[in-house]
PDB file of C-alpha atoms in Angstrom:
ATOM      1  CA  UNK E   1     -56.111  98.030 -45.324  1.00 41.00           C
ATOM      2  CA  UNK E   2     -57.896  98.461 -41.639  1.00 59.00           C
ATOM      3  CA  UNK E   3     -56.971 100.899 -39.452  1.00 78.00           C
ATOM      4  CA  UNK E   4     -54.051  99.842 -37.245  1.00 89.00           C
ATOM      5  CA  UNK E   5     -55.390  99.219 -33.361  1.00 94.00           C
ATOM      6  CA  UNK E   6     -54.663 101.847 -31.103  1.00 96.00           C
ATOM      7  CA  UNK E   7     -51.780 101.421 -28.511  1.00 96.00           C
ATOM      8  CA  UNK E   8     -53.670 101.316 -25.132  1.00 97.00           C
ATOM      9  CA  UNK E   9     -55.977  98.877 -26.884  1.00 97.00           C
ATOM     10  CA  UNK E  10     -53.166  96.597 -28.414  1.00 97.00           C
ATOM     11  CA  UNK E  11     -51.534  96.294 -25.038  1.00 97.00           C
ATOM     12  CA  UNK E  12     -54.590  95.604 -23.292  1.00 97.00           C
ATOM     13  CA  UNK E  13     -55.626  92.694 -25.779  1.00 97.00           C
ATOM     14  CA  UNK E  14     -52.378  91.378 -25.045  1.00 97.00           C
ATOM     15  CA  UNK E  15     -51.775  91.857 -21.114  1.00 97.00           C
ATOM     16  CA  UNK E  16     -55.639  89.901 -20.997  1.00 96.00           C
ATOM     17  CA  UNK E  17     -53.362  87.110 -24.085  1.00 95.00           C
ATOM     18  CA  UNK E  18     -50.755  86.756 -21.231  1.00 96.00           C
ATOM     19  CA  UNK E  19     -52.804  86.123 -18.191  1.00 95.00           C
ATOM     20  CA  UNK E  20     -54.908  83.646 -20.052  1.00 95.00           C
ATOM     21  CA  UNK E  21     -52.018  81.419 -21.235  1.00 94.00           C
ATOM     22  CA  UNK E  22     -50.048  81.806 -17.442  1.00 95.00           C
ATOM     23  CA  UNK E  23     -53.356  80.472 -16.395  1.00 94.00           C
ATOM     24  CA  UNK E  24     -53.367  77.277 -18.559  1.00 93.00           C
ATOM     25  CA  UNK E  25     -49.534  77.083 -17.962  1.00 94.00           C
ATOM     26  CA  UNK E  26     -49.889  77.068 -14.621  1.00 94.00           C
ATOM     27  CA  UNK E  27     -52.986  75.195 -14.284  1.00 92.00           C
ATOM     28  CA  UNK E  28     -51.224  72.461 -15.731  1.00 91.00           C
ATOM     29  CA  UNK E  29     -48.575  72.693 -12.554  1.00 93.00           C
ATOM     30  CA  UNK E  30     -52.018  72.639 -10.418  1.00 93.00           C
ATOM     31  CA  UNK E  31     -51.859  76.209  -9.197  1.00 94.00           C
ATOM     32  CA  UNK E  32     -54.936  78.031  -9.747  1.00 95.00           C
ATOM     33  CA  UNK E  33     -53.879  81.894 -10.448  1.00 95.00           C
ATOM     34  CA  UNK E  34     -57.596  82.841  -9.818  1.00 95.00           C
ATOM     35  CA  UNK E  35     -56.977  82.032  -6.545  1.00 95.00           C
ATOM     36  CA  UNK E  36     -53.951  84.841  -6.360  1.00 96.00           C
ATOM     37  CA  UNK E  37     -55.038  87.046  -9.082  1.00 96.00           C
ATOM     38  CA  UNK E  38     -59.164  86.686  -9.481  1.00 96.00           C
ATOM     39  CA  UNK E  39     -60.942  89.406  -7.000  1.00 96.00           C
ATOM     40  CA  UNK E  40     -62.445  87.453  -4.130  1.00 97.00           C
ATOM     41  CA  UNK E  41     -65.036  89.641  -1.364  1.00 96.00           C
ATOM     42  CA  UNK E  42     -62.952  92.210   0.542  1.00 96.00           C
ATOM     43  CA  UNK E  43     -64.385  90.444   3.840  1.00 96.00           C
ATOM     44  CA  UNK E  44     -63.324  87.137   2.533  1.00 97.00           C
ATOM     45  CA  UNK E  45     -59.964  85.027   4.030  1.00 97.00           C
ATOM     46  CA  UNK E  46     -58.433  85.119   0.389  1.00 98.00           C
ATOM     47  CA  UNK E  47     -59.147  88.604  -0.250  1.00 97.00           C
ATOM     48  CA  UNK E  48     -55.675  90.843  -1.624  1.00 97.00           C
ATOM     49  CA  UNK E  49     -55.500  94.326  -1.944  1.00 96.00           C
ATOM     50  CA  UNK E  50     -53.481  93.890  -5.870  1.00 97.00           C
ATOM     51  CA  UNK E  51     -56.439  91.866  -6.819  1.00 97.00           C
ATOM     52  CA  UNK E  52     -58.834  95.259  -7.036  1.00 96.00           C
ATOM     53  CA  UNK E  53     -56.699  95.294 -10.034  1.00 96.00           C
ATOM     54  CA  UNK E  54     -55.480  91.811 -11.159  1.00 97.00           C
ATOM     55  CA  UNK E  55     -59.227  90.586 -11.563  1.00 96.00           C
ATOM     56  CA  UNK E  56     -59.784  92.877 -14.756  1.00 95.00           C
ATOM     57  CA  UNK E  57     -57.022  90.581 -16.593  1.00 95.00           C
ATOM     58  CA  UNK E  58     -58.671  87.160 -15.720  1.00 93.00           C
ATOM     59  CA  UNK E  59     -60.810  85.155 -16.906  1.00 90.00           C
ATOM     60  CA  UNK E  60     -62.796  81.964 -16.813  1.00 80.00           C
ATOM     61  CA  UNK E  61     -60.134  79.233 -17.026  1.00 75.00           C
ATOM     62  CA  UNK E  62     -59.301  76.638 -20.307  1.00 67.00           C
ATOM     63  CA  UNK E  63     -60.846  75.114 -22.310  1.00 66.00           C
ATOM     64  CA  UNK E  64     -63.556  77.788 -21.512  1.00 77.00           C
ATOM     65  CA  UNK E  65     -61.991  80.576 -24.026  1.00 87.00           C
ATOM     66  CA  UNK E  66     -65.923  82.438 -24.561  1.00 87.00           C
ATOM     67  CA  UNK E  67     -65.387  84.657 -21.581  1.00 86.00           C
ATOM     68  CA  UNK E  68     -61.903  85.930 -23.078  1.00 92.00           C
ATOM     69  CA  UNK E  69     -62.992  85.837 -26.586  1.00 91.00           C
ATOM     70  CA  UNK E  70     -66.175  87.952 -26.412  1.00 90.00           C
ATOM     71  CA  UNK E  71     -64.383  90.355 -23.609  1.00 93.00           C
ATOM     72  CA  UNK E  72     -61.004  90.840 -25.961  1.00 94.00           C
ATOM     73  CA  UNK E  73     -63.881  91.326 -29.261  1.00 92.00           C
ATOM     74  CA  UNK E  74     -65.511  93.942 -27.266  1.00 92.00           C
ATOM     75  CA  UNK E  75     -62.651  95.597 -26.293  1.00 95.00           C
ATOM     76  CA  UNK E  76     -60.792  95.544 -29.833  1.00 94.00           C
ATOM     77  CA  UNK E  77     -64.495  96.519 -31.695  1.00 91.00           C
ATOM     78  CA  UNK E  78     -65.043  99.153 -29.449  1.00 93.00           C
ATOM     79  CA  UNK E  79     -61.825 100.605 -27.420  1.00 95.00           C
ATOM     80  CA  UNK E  80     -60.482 100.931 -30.837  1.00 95.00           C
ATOM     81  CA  UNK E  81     -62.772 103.431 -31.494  1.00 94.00           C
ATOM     82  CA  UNK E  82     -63.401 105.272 -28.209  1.00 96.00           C
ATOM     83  CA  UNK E  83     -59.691 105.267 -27.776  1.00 97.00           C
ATOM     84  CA  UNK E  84     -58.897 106.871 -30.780  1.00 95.00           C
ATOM     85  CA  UNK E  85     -61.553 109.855 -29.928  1.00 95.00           C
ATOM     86  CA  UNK E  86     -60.418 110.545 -26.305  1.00 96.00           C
ATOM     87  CA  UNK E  87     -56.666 109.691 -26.739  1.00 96.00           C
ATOM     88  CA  UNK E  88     -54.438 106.792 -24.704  1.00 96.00           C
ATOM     89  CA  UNK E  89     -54.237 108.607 -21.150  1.00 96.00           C
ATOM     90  CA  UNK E  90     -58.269 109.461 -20.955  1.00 96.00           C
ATOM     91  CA  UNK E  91     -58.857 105.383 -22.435  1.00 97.00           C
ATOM     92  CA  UNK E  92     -56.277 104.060 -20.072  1.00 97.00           C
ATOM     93  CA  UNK E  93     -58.341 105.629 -16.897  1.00 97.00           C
ATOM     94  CA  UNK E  94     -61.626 104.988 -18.386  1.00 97.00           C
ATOM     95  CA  UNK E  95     -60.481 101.455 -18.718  1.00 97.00           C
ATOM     96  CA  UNK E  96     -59.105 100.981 -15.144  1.00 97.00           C
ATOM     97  CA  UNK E  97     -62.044 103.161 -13.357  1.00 97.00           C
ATOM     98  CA  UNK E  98     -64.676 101.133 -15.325  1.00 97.00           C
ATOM     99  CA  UNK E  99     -62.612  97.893 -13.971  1.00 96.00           C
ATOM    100  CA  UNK E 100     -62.780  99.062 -10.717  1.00 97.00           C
ATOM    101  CA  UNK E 101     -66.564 100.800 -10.409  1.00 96.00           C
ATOM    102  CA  UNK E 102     -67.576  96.962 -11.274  1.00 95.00           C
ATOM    103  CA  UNK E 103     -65.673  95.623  -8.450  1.00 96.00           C
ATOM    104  CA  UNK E 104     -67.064  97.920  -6.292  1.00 96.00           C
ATOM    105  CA  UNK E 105     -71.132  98.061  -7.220  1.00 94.00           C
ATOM    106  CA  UNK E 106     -70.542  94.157  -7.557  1.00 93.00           C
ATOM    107  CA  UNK E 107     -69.494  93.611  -3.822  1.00 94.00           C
ATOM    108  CA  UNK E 108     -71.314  96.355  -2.552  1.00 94.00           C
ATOM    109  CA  UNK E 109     -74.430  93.985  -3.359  1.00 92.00           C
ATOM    110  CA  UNK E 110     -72.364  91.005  -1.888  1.00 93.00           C
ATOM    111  CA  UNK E 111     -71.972  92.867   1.270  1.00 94.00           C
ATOM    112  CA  UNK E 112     -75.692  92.905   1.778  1.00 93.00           C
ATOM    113  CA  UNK E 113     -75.961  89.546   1.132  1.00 93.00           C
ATOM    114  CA  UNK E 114     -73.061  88.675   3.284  1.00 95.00           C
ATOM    115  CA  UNK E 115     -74.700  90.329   5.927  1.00 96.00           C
ATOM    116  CA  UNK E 116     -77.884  88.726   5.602  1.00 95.00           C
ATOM    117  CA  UNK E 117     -76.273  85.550   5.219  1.00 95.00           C
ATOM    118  CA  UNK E 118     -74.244  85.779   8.752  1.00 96.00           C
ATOM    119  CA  UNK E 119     -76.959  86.536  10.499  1.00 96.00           C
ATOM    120  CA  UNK E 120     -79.032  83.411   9.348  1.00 97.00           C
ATOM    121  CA  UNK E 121     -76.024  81.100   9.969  1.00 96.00           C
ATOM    122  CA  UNK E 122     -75.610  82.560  13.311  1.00 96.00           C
ATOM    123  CA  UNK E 123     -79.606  81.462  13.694  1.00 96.00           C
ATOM    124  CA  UNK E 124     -78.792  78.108  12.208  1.00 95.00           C
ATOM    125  CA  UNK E 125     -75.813  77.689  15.318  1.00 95.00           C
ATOM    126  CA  UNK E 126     -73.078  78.140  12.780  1.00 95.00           C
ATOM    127  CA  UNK E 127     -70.307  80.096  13.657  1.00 95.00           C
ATOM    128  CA  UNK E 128     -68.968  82.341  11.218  1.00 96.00           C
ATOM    129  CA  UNK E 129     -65.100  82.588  12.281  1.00 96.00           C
ATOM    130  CA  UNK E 130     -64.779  78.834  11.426  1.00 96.00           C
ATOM    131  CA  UNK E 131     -66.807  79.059   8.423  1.00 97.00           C
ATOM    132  CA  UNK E 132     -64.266  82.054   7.449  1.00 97.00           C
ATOM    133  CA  UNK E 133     -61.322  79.417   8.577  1.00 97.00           C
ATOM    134  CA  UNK E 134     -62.686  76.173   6.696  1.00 97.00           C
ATOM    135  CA  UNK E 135     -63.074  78.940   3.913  1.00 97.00           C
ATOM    136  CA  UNK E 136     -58.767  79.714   3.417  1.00 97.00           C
ATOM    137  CA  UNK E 137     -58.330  78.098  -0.116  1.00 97.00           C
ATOM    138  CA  UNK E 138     -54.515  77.127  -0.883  1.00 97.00           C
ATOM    139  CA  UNK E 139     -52.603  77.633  -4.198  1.00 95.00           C
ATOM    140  CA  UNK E 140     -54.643  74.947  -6.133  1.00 95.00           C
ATOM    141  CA  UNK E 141     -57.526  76.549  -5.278  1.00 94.00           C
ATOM    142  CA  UNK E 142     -58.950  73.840  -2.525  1.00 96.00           C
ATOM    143  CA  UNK E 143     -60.293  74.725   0.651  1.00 96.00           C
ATOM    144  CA  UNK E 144     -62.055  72.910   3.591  1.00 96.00           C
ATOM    145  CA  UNK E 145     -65.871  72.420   4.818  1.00 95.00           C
ATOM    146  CA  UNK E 146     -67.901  69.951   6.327  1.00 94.00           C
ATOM    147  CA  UNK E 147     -70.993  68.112   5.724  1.00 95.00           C
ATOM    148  CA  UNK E 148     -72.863  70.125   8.178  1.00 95.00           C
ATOM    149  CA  UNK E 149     -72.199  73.067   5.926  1.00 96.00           C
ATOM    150  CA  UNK E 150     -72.847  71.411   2.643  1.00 95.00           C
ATOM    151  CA  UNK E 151     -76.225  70.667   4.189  1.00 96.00           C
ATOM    152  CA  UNK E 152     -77.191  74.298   5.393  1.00 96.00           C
ATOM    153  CA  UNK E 153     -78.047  76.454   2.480  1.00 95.00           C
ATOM    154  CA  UNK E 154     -76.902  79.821   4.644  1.00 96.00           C
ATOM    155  CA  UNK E 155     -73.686  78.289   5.508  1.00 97.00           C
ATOM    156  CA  UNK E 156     -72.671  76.540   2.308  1.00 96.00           C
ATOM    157  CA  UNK E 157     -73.781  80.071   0.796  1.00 95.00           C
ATOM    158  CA  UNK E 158     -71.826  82.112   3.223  1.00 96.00           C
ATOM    159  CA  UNK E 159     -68.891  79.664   2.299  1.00 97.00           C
ATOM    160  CA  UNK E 160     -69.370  80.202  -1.556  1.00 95.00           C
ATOM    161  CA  UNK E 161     -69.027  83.888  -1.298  1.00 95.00           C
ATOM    162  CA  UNK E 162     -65.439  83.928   0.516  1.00 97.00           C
ATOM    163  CA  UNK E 163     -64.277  81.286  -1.940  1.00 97.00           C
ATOM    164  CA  UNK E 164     -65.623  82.216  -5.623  1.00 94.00           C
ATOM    165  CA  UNK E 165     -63.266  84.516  -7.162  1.00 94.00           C
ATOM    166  CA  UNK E 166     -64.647  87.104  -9.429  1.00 93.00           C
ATOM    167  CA  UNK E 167     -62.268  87.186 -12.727  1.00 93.00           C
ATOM    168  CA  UNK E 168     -62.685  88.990 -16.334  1.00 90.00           C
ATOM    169  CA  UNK E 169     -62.663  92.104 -18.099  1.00 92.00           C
ATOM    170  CA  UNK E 170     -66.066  92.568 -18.379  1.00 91.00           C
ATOM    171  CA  UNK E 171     -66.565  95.595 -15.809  1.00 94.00           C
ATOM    172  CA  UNK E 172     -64.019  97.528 -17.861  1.00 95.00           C
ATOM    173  CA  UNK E 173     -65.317  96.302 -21.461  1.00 95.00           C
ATOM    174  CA  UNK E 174     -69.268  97.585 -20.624  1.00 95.00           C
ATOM    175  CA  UNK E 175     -67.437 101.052 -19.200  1.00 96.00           C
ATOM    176  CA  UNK E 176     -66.306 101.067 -23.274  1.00 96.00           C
ATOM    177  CA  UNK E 177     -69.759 100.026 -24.547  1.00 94.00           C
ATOM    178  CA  UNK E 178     -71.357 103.133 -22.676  1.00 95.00           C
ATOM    179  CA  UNK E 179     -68.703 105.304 -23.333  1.00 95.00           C
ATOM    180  CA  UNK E 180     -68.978 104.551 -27.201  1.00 95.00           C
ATOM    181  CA  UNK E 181     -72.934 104.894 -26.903  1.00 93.00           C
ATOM    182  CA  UNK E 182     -72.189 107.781 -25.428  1.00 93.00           C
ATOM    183  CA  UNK E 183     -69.440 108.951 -28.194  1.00 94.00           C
ATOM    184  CA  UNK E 184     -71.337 107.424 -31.219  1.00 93.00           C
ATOM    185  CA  UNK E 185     -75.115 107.019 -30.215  1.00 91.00           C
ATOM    186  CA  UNK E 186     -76.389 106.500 -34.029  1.00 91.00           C
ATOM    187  CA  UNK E 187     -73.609 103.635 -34.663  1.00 88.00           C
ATOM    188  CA  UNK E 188     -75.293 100.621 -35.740  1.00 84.00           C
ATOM    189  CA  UNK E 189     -74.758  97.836 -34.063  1.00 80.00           C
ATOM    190  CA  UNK E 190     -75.943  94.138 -34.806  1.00 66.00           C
ATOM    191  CA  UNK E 191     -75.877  90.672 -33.077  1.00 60.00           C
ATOM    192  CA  UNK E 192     -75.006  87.158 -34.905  1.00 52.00           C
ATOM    193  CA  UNK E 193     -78.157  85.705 -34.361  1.00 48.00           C
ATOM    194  CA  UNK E 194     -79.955  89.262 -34.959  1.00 54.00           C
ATOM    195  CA  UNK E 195     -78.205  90.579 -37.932  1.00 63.00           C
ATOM    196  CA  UNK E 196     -80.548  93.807 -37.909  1.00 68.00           C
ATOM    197  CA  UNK E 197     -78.283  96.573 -37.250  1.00 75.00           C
ATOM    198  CA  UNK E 198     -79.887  98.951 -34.472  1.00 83.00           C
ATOM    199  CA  UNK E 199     -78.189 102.399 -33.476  1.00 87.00           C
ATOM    200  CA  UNK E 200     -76.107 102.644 -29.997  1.00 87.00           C
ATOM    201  CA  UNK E 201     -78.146 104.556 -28.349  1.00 88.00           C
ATOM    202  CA  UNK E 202     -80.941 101.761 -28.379  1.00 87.00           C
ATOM    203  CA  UNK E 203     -79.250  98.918 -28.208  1.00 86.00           C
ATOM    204  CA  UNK E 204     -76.634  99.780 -24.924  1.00 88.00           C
ATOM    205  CA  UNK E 205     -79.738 101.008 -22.565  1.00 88.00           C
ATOM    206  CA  UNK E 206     -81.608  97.910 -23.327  1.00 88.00           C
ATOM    207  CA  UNK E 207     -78.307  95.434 -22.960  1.00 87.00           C
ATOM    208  CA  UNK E 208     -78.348  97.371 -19.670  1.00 89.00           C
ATOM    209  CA  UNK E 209     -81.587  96.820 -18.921  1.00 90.00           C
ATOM    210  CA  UNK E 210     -81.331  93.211 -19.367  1.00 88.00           C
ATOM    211  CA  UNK E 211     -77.932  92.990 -17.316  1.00 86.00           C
ATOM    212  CA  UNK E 212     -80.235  94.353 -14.196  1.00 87.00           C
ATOM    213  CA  UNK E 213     -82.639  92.602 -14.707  1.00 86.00           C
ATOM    214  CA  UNK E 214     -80.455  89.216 -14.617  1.00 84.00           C
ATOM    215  CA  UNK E 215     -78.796  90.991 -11.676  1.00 81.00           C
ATOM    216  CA  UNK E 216     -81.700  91.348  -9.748  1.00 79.00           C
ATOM    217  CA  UNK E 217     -83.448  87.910 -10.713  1.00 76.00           C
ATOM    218  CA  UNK E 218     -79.841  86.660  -9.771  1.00 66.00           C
ATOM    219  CA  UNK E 219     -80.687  83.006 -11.312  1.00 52.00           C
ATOM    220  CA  UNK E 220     -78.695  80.347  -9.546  1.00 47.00           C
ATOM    221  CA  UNK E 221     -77.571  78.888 -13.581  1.00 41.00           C
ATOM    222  CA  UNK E 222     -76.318  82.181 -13.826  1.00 52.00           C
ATOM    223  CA  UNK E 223     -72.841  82.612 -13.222  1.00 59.00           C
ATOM    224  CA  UNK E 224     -72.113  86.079 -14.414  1.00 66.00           C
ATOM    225  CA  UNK E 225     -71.045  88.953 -12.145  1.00 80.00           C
ATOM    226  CA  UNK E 226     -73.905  91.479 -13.755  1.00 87.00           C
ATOM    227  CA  UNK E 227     -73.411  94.110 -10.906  1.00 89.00           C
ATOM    228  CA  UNK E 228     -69.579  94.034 -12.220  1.00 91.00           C
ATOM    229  CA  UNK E 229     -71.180  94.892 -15.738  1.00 92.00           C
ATOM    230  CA  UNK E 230     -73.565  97.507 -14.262  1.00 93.00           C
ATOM    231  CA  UNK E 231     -71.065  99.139 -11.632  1.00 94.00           C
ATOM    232  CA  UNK E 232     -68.655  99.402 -14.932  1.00 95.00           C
ATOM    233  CA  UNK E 233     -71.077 100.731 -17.351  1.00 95.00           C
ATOM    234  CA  UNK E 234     -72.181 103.165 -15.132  1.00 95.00           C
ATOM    235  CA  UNK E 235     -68.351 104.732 -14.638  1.00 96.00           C
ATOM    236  CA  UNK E 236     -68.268 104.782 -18.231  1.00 95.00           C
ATOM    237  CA  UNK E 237     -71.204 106.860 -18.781  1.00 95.00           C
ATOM    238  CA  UNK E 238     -70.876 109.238 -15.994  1.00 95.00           C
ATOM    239  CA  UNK E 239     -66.833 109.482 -17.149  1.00 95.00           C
ATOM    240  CA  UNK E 240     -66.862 110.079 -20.747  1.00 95.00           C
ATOM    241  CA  UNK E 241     -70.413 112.749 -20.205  1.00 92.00           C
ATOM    242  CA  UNK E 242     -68.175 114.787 -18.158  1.00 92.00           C
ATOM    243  CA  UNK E 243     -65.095 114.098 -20.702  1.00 91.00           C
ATOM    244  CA  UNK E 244     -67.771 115.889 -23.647  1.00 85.00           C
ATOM    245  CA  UNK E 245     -68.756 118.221 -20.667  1.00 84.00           C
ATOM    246  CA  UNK E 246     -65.745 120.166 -20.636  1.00 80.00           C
ATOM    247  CA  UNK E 247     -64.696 119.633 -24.115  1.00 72.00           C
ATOM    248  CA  UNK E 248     -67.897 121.800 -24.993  1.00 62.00           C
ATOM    249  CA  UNK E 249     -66.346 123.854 -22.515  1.00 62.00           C
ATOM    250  CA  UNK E 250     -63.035 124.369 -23.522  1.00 56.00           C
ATOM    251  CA  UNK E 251     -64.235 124.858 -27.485  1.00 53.00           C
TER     252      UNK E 251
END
């Protein structure tokens, strides 16, 4: 029999369960709970303050069910196991600090591009107050613009960035993959399509490396939030180094 999964970890798999099916449920009623729950740009009209925390339980929408499945995988391979080594209160933190280091790093690097953005529009005789206005989306996640936008690469970027909604797990989930690189660096680890199994602390710093990479690249086909993934991972590592840190201590 397999080891039953940890508490923290169980009722994180099925918090992320719940969101996804309110999501379908109430997609079906034509209210978009990305709109209310996903984590838009703090400078954006449809930014909440609850949503520095209701993002980490979203994700991307049905019938797309490979963001939640690879996210809830991850975090049942590997919380299992870092949760059982640092106990429910540390994982619980670690979890919710990773969530929210992602949000952070990731709009960080939004703000810079925000900023560069506003001052092109201003260039281009836009004005950013009714961009921001045409930009309010309502419940079913609409919004308005104009053709004059749609047509201006700065503006219909500007635009973009207070309306796309930044949902999943995945800051939180590569917090876990560092802190079990961290906790386990000689655990093998393999992929489907490369079934080689290569130890932890080889294969995390080079799915790292290839999540800045992306980042910095930023490819316009790709629609992943890899700062989120970065600003997470990088919580994870610096929280569970000091978490061994004073456990050498202590012994």
């Amino acid at each position: 029999m397999g080891q039953p999964i940890p508490t923290i970890t169980k009722n994180l798999l099925i918090i992320n369960g719940l969101f996804f099916l309110a999501t379908i449920v109430f997609q079906s009623k034509g209210i978009n709970l990305s709109v209310i729950l996903g984590a838009f740009y703090p400078g954006s009209p449809n930014f909440e303050s609850w949503q520095l925390v209701t993002h980490m339980f979203m994700h991307a929408s049905y019938p797309n069910i490979s963001h939640i499945l690879f996210n809830m995988f991850a975090l049942w391979s590997f919380g299992s196991a870092v949760e059982t080594t640092i106990g429910q209160t540390r994982f619980l933190k670690l979890y919710l600090f990773a969530g929210f280091g992602g949000f952070f790093l990731f709009n960080l690097v939004n703000y810079i591009e925000v900023s560069q953005l506003q001052k092109l529009v201003v260039a281009d005789g836009f004005s950013i107050s009714e961009i921001y206005e045409l930009s309010k989306m309502n419940i079913s996640g609409e919004y308005r613009t104009s053709e004059l936008i749609k047509n201006n690469i700065n503006a219909d970027s500007l635009q973009r960035q207070f309306t796309t909604p930044m949902v999943g797990a995945s800051g939180a989930i590569y917090g876990l993959l560092l802190a079990f690189a961290v906790l386990y660096p000689d655990a093998k680890l393999a992929l489907i399509f490369f079934p080689v199994g290569i130890k932890a602390k080889y294969f995390i710093p080079v799915l790292i490396l290839f999540e800045l990479f992306m980042g910095v690249r930023g490819y316009e086909w790709n629609n992943v939030a890899n700062f989120a993934h970065l600003g997470g991972a990088l919580i994870g590592f610096l929280y569970i180094r000091n978490w061994k840190k004073n456990l050498y201590r202590r012994n």
